[in-house]
């Protein structure tokens, strides 16, 4: 692994963003119609390798149902507005009208309302009643407090997601969440993250998680790099965690943990490159924030934006480009990779000659700095 001398006292490894790599076609091509992009985690099978980020600007109970109908999985944020307010629609409309820095201050205010277990149950049951797979997210800090309401409501997949989640959190103020014990005691598959290194991923896999989120979430709407200085470019992060998955399979006697790239994928090309680097599926937010059905009304923000002491995200305006169905399945009226995301993935795999996602993870990639 190439080490770069940053100064006499510090070396660093060269890492790559998705923008900096390219997918290499093989000697064989296929018809896109003959390519499968189906994905299965635990007992749940999906037509698309797509998980929609738990962000209020993208996922409401209504959009979670629609994404499920279209073949993907949407994760409802159980620390968002839908579990704090009976009817958050007026607040969502207000956020869309705010200007500049006033948006961050107002987000901090409206997210200060308490989370209600009753609403957690009601929102999950609403999605379940539609007959689609239900997934819901809590942060590690609130998992112990609210997880019973989540399980009692019958969630199918439990997501524990934070900016950075470790299997060994040290705290002198409170008893930290014991991930291994917690996951062992649950009867539902758990997806946990984010992480961005081989070692951190390996430790998370040893907790019994069904899937590991790679990245720091938020993507276009987070400012973690600016506020904390924390960043690992996604192409390198996904590749490192995919290596941890391989080694954990050997260590565990064949147990497979899914790698889900989380954040930093704004176009269909980014999605294809994340899978080429080893991801089994992708978690995206900003591409679907552009949907006409999105609760954010063309604006996008994540949980990082409303932190009461140190916001690490912002509200971003994207506008709208089409319906959820058009963004996922087309037809596309744009040539910028913002629509027909899954059709583009099929075409990339067909061009490279691969018939399913597991095969496509073996595709050759090159370092190819983005041309401007």
GROMACS .gro file of C-alpha atoms in nm, residues 43-307:
model
  265
   43UNK     CA    1  -3.457  -1.344   0.445
   44UNK     CA    2  -3.545  -1.028   0.253
   45UNK     CA    3  -3.504  -1.007  -0.122
   46UNK     CA    4  -3.520  -0.683  -0.320
   47UNK     CA    5  -3.533  -0.618  -0.693
   48UNK     CA    6  -3.287  -0.331  -0.646
   49UNK     CA    7  -2.961  -0.298  -0.447
   50UNK     CA    8  -3.098   0.027  -0.310
   51UNK     CA    9  -3.148   0.145   0.048
   52UNK     CA   10  -3.287   0.496   0.091
   53UNK     CA   11  -3.121   0.701   0.366
   54UNK     CA   12  -3.312   0.766   0.688
   55UNK     CA   13  -3.357   1.138   0.625
   56UNK     CA   14  -3.675   1.338   0.674
   57UNK     CA   15  -3.622   1.517   0.344
   58UNK     CA   16  -3.649   1.183   0.159
   59UNK     CA   17  -3.830   0.919   0.366
   60UNK     CA   18  -4.180   0.951   0.504
   61UNK     CA   19  -4.412   0.655   0.561
   62UNK     CA   20  -4.569   0.730   0.223
   63UNK     CA   21  -4.239   0.741   0.030
   64UNK     CA   22  -4.112   0.432   0.219
   65UNK     CA   23  -4.412   0.243   0.085
   66UNK     CA   24  -4.355   0.372  -0.269
   67UNK     CA   25  -3.984   0.280  -0.266
   68UNK     CA   26  -4.078  -0.068  -0.146
   69UNK     CA   27  -4.329  -0.098  -0.429
   70UNK     CA   28  -4.058   0.001  -0.676
   71UNK     CA   29  -3.822  -0.273  -0.552
   72UNK     CA   30  -3.599  -0.098  -0.298
   73UNK     CA   31  -3.584  -0.051   0.078
   74UNK     CA   32  -3.644   0.284   0.250
   75UNK     CA   33  -3.532   0.341   0.610
   76UNK     CA   34  -3.751   0.560   0.829
   77UNK     CA   35  -3.563   0.786   1.073
   78UNK     CA   36  -3.715   0.720   1.414
   79UNK     CA   37  -3.546   1.032   1.550
   80UNK     CA   38  -3.700   1.250   1.282
   81UNK     CA   39  -4.010   1.464   1.259
   82UNK     CA   40  -4.243   1.170   1.196
   83UNK     CA   41  -4.189   1.038   1.549
   84UNK     CA   42  -4.189   1.378   1.718
   85UNK     CA   43  -4.506   1.530   1.569
   86UNK     CA   44  -4.851   1.394   1.485
   87UNK     CA   45  -4.848   1.590   1.158
   88UNK     CA   46  -4.504   1.714   1.050
   89UNK     CA   47  -4.619   1.835   0.707
   90UNK     CA   48  -4.653   2.204   0.812
   91UNK     CA   49  -4.300   2.194   0.955
   92UNK     CA   50  -4.160   2.034   0.640
   93UNK     CA   51  -4.325   2.310   0.435
   94UNK     CA   52  -4.175   2.572   0.669
   95UNK     CA   53  -3.822   2.430   0.637
   96UNK     CA   54  -3.850   2.454   0.259
   97UNK     CA   55  -3.921   2.828   0.288
   98UNK     CA   56  -3.634   2.919   0.522
   99UNK     CA   57  -3.337   3.123   0.405
  100UNK     CA   58  -2.967   3.058   0.464
  101UNK     CA   59  -2.842   3.010   0.819
  102UNK     CA   60  -3.195   3.048   0.954
  103UNK     CA   61  -3.257   2.694   0.831
  104UNK     CA   62  -3.000   2.541   1.069
  105UNK     CA   63  -3.131   2.737   1.369
  106UNK     CA   64  -3.491   2.640   1.294
  107UNK     CA   65  -3.400   2.274   1.240
  108UNK     CA   66  -3.238   2.270   1.585
  109UNK     CA   67  -3.559   2.412   1.734
  110UNK     CA   68  -3.811   2.179   1.571
  111UNK     CA   69  -3.602   1.867   1.633
  112UNK     CA   70  -3.589   1.955   2.003
  113UNK     CA   71  -3.938   1.809   2.053
  114UNK     CA   72  -3.937   1.471   2.230
  115UNK     CA   73  -3.952   1.139   2.045
  116UNK     CA   74  -4.274   0.950   2.122
  117UNK     CA   75  -4.276   0.570   2.138
  118UNK     CA   76  -4.642   0.574   2.036
  119UNK     CA   77  -4.554   0.747   1.709
  120UNK     CA   78  -4.264   0.506   1.648
  121UNK     CA   79  -4.509   0.218   1.659
  122UNK     CA   80  -4.768   0.395   1.446
  123UNK     CA   81  -4.525   0.488   1.166
  124UNK     CA   82  -4.377   0.137   1.143
  125UNK     CA   83  -4.723  -0.020   1.142
  126UNK     CA   84  -4.830   0.216   0.863
  127UNK     CA   85  -4.551   0.090   0.638
  128UNK     CA   86  -4.607  -0.274   0.737
  129UNK     CA   87  -4.977  -0.247   0.653
  130UNK     CA   88  -4.884  -0.169   0.292
  131UNK     CA   89  -4.714  -0.508   0.258
  132UNK     CA   90  -4.356  -0.387   0.203
  133UNK     CA   91  -4.042  -0.462   0.405
  134UNK     CA   92  -4.007  -0.219   0.693
  135UNK     CA   93  -3.675  -0.073   0.804
  136UNK     CA   94  -3.619   0.187   1.073
  137UNK     CA   95  -3.319   0.369   1.213
  138UNK     CA   96  -3.205   0.477   1.556
  139UNK     CA   97  -2.870   0.626   1.656
  140UNK     CA   98  -2.651   0.427   1.898
  141UNK     CA   99  -2.725   0.689   2.165
  142UNK     CA  100  -3.103   0.628   2.153
  143UNK     CA  101  -3.117   0.258   2.066
  144UNK     CA  102  -3.144   0.134   2.426
  145UNK     CA  103  -3.417   0.387   2.508
  146UNK     CA  104  -3.646   0.322   2.210
  147UNK     CA  105  -3.564  -0.019   2.065
  148UNK     CA  106  -3.848  -0.199   2.244
  149UNK     CA  107  -4.107   0.017   2.069
  150UNK     CA  108  -3.939  -0.061   1.736
  151UNK     CA  109  -3.941  -0.437   1.790
  152UNK     CA  110  -4.294  -0.440   1.930
  153UNK     CA  111  -4.417  -0.261   1.617
  154UNK     CA  112  -4.281  -0.547   1.403
  155UNK     CA  113  -3.993  -0.387   1.216
  156UNK     CA  114  -3.827  -0.622   0.966
  157UNK     CA  115  -3.478  -0.469   0.954
  158UNK     CA  116  -3.326  -0.259   1.235
  159UNK     CA  117  -3.069   0.004   1.132
  160UNK     CA  118  -2.829   0.151   1.390
  161UNK     CA  119  -2.673   0.444   1.208
  162UNK     CA  120  -2.454   0.730   1.320
  163UNK     CA  121  -2.180   0.941   1.167
  164UNK     CA  122  -1.925   0.695   1.307
  165UNK     CA  123  -2.028   0.378   1.491
  166UNK     CA  124  -1.777   0.153   1.664
  167UNK     CA  125  -1.806  -0.182   1.835
  168UNK     CA  126  -1.613  -0.040   2.130
  169UNK     CA  127  -1.738   0.301   2.245
  170UNK     CA  128  -1.568   0.435   2.556
  171UNK     CA  129  -1.767   0.664   2.784
  172UNK     CA  130  -1.729   0.773   3.144
  173UNK     CA  131  -2.075   0.936   3.151
  174UNK     CA  132  -2.307   0.650   3.058
  175UNK     CA  133  -2.307   0.280   2.988
  176UNK     CA  134  -2.244   0.251   2.614
  177UNK     CA  135  -2.449   0.029   2.384
  178UNK     CA  136  -2.308  -0.323   2.381
  179UNK     CA  137  -2.364  -0.399   2.014
  180UNK     CA  138  -2.272  -0.765   2.030
  181UNK     CA  139  -2.508  -0.841   2.317
  182UNK     CA  140  -2.783  -0.622   2.175
  183UNK     CA  141  -2.775  -0.781   1.828
  184UNK     CA  142  -2.756  -1.131   1.976
  185UNK     CA  143  -3.076  -1.072   2.172
  186UNK     CA  144  -3.277  -0.943   1.874
  187UNK     CA  145  -3.476  -1.162   1.638
  188UNK     CA  146  -3.441  -0.925   1.342
  189UNK     CA  147  -3.140  -0.854   1.118
  190UNK     CA  148  -2.942  -0.544   1.213
  191UNK     CA  149  -2.752  -0.311   0.980
  192UNK     CA  150  -2.496  -0.094   1.158
  193UNK     CA  151  -2.261   0.189   1.067
  194UNK     CA  152  -2.101   0.405   0.953
  195UNK     CA  153  -1.745   0.297   0.941
  196UNK     CA  154  -1.470   0.360   0.692
  197UNK     CA  155  -1.175   0.134   0.777
  198UNK     CA  156  -1.090  -0.235   0.757
  199UNK     CA  157  -1.040  -0.272   1.133
  200UNK     CA  158  -1.357  -0.088   1.237
  201UNK     CA  159  -1.562  -0.289   0.987
  202UNK     CA  160  -1.417  -0.619   1.106
  203UNK     CA  161  -1.512  -0.537   1.466
  204UNK     CA  162  -1.867  -0.445   1.360
  205UNK     CA  163  -1.900  -0.770   1.165
  206UNK     CA  164  -1.801  -0.963   1.477
  207UNK     CA  165  -2.102  -0.818   1.662
  208UNK     CA  166  -2.334  -1.029   1.446
  209UNK     CA  167  -2.458  -0.749   1.221
  210UNK     CA  168  -2.621  -0.859   0.895
  211UNK     CA  169  -2.487  -0.552   0.715
  212UNK     CA  170  -2.231  -0.277   0.765
  213UNK     CA  171  -2.273   0.080   0.638
  214UNK     CA  172  -1.959   0.226   0.481
  215UNK     CA  173  -1.911   0.601   0.495
  216UNK     CA  174  -2.022   0.880   0.720
  217UNK     CA  175  -2.371   0.924   0.573
  218UNK     CA  176  -2.521   1.254   0.471
  219UNK     CA  177  -2.324   1.282   0.148
  220UNK     CA  178  -2.412   1.610  -0.018
  221UNK     CA  179  -2.576   1.751   0.295
  222UNK     CA  180  -2.313   1.679   0.559
  223UNK     CA  181  -2.021   1.899   0.660
  224UNK     CA  182  -1.831   1.645   0.871
  225UNK     CA  183  -1.513   1.704   0.675
  226UNK     CA  184  -1.530   2.079   0.739
  227UNK     CA  185  -1.642   2.064   1.103
  228UNK     CA  186  -1.449   1.761   1.233
  229UNK     CA  187  -1.184   1.707   0.967
  230UNK     CA  188  -1.299   1.345   0.939
  231UNK     CA  189  -1.311   1.199   0.587
  232UNK     CA  190  -1.218   0.879   0.406
  233UNK     CA  191  -1.281   0.883   0.029
  234UNK     CA  192  -1.552   0.634  -0.063
  235UNK     CA  193  -1.376   0.419  -0.324
  236UNK     CA  194  -1.101   0.335  -0.076
  237UNK     CA  195  -1.340   0.297   0.218
  238UNK     CA  196  -1.568   0.052   0.034
  239UNK     CA  197  -1.270  -0.149  -0.094
  240UNK     CA  198  -1.121  -0.173   0.256
  241UNK     CA  199  -1.449  -0.286   0.413
  242UNK     CA  200  -1.503  -0.538   0.133
  243UNK     CA  201  -1.164  -0.684   0.226
  244UNK     CA  202  -1.282  -0.707   0.587
  245UNK     CA  203  -1.592  -0.895   0.468
  246UNK     CA  204  -1.374  -1.147   0.285
  247UNK     CA  205  -1.147  -1.203   0.583
  248UNK     CA  206  -1.441  -1.225   0.823
  249UNK     CA  207  -1.594  -1.499   0.605
  250UNK     CA  208  -1.276  -1.701   0.652
  251UNK     CA  209  -1.264  -1.625   1.025
  252UNK     CA  210  -1.631  -1.712   1.087
  253UNK     CA  211  -1.649  -2.021   0.871
  254UNK     CA  212  -1.851  -1.865   0.591
  255UNK     CA  213  -2.078  -1.602   0.748
  256UNK     CA  214  -2.142  -1.328   0.491
  257UNK     CA  215  -2.193  -0.969   0.606
  258UNK     CA  216  -2.333  -0.725   0.350
  259UNK     CA  217  -2.139  -0.411   0.269
  260UNK     CA  218  -2.362  -0.109   0.201
  261UNK     CA  219  -2.199   0.207   0.067
  262UNK     CA  220  -2.354   0.504   0.249
  263UNK     CA  221  -2.317   0.859   0.122
  264UNK     CA  222  -2.131   1.043  -0.151
  265UNK     CA  223  -2.323   0.887  -0.442
  266UNK     CA  224  -2.508   1.157  -0.630
  267UNK     CA  225  -2.527   0.997  -0.974
  268UNK     CA  226  -2.590   0.660  -1.135
  269UNK     CA  227  -2.219   0.635  -1.219
  270UNK     CA  228  -2.127   0.672  -0.852
  271UNK     CA  229  -2.363   0.388  -0.762
  272UNK     CA  230  -2.207   0.158  -1.022
  273UNK     CA  231  -1.854   0.241  -0.903
  274UNK     CA  232  -1.942   0.177  -0.538
  275UNK     CA  233  -2.061  -0.173  -0.627
  276UNK     CA  234  -1.756  -0.226  -0.847
  277UNK     CA  235  -1.542  -0.151  -0.539
  278UNK     CA  236  -1.718  -0.427  -0.345
  279UNK     CA  237  -2.049  -0.293  -0.211
  280UNK     CA  238  -2.348  -0.528  -0.212
  281UNK     CA  239  -2.592  -0.237  -0.210
  282UNK     CA  240  -2.594   0.140  -0.176
  283UNK     CA  241  -2.766   0.378   0.065
  284UNK     CA  242  -2.853   0.705  -0.108
  285UNK     CA  243  -3.043   1.019  -0.018
  286UNK     CA  244  -2.975   1.316  -0.242
  287UNK     CA  245  -3.075   1.151  -0.574
  288UNK     CA  246  -3.421   1.078  -0.431
  289UNK     CA  247  -3.450   1.417  -0.260
  290UNK     CA  248  -3.510   1.541  -0.616
  291UNK     CA  249  -3.832   1.339  -0.645
  292UNK     CA  250  -4.162   1.524  -0.666
  293UNK     CA  251  -4.293   1.303  -0.381
  294UNK     CA  252  -3.998   1.374  -0.148
  295UNK     CA  253  -4.109   1.529   0.184
  296UNK     CA  254  -3.831   1.792   0.161
  297UNK     CA  255  -3.996   1.962  -0.139
  298UNK     CA  256  -3.669   1.984  -0.329
  299UNK     CA  257  -3.454   2.048  -0.019
  300UNK     CA  258  -3.234   1.790   0.151
  301UNK     CA  259  -3.090   1.755   0.501
  302UNK     CA  260  -2.986   1.480   0.739
  303UNK     CA  261  -2.982   1.425   1.113
  304UNK     CA  262  -2.637   1.587   1.132
  305UNK     CA  263  -2.794   1.924   1.043
  306UNK     CA  264  -3.002   1.953   1.362
  307UNK     CA  265  -2.744   1.861   1.628
   0.00000   0.00000   0.00000
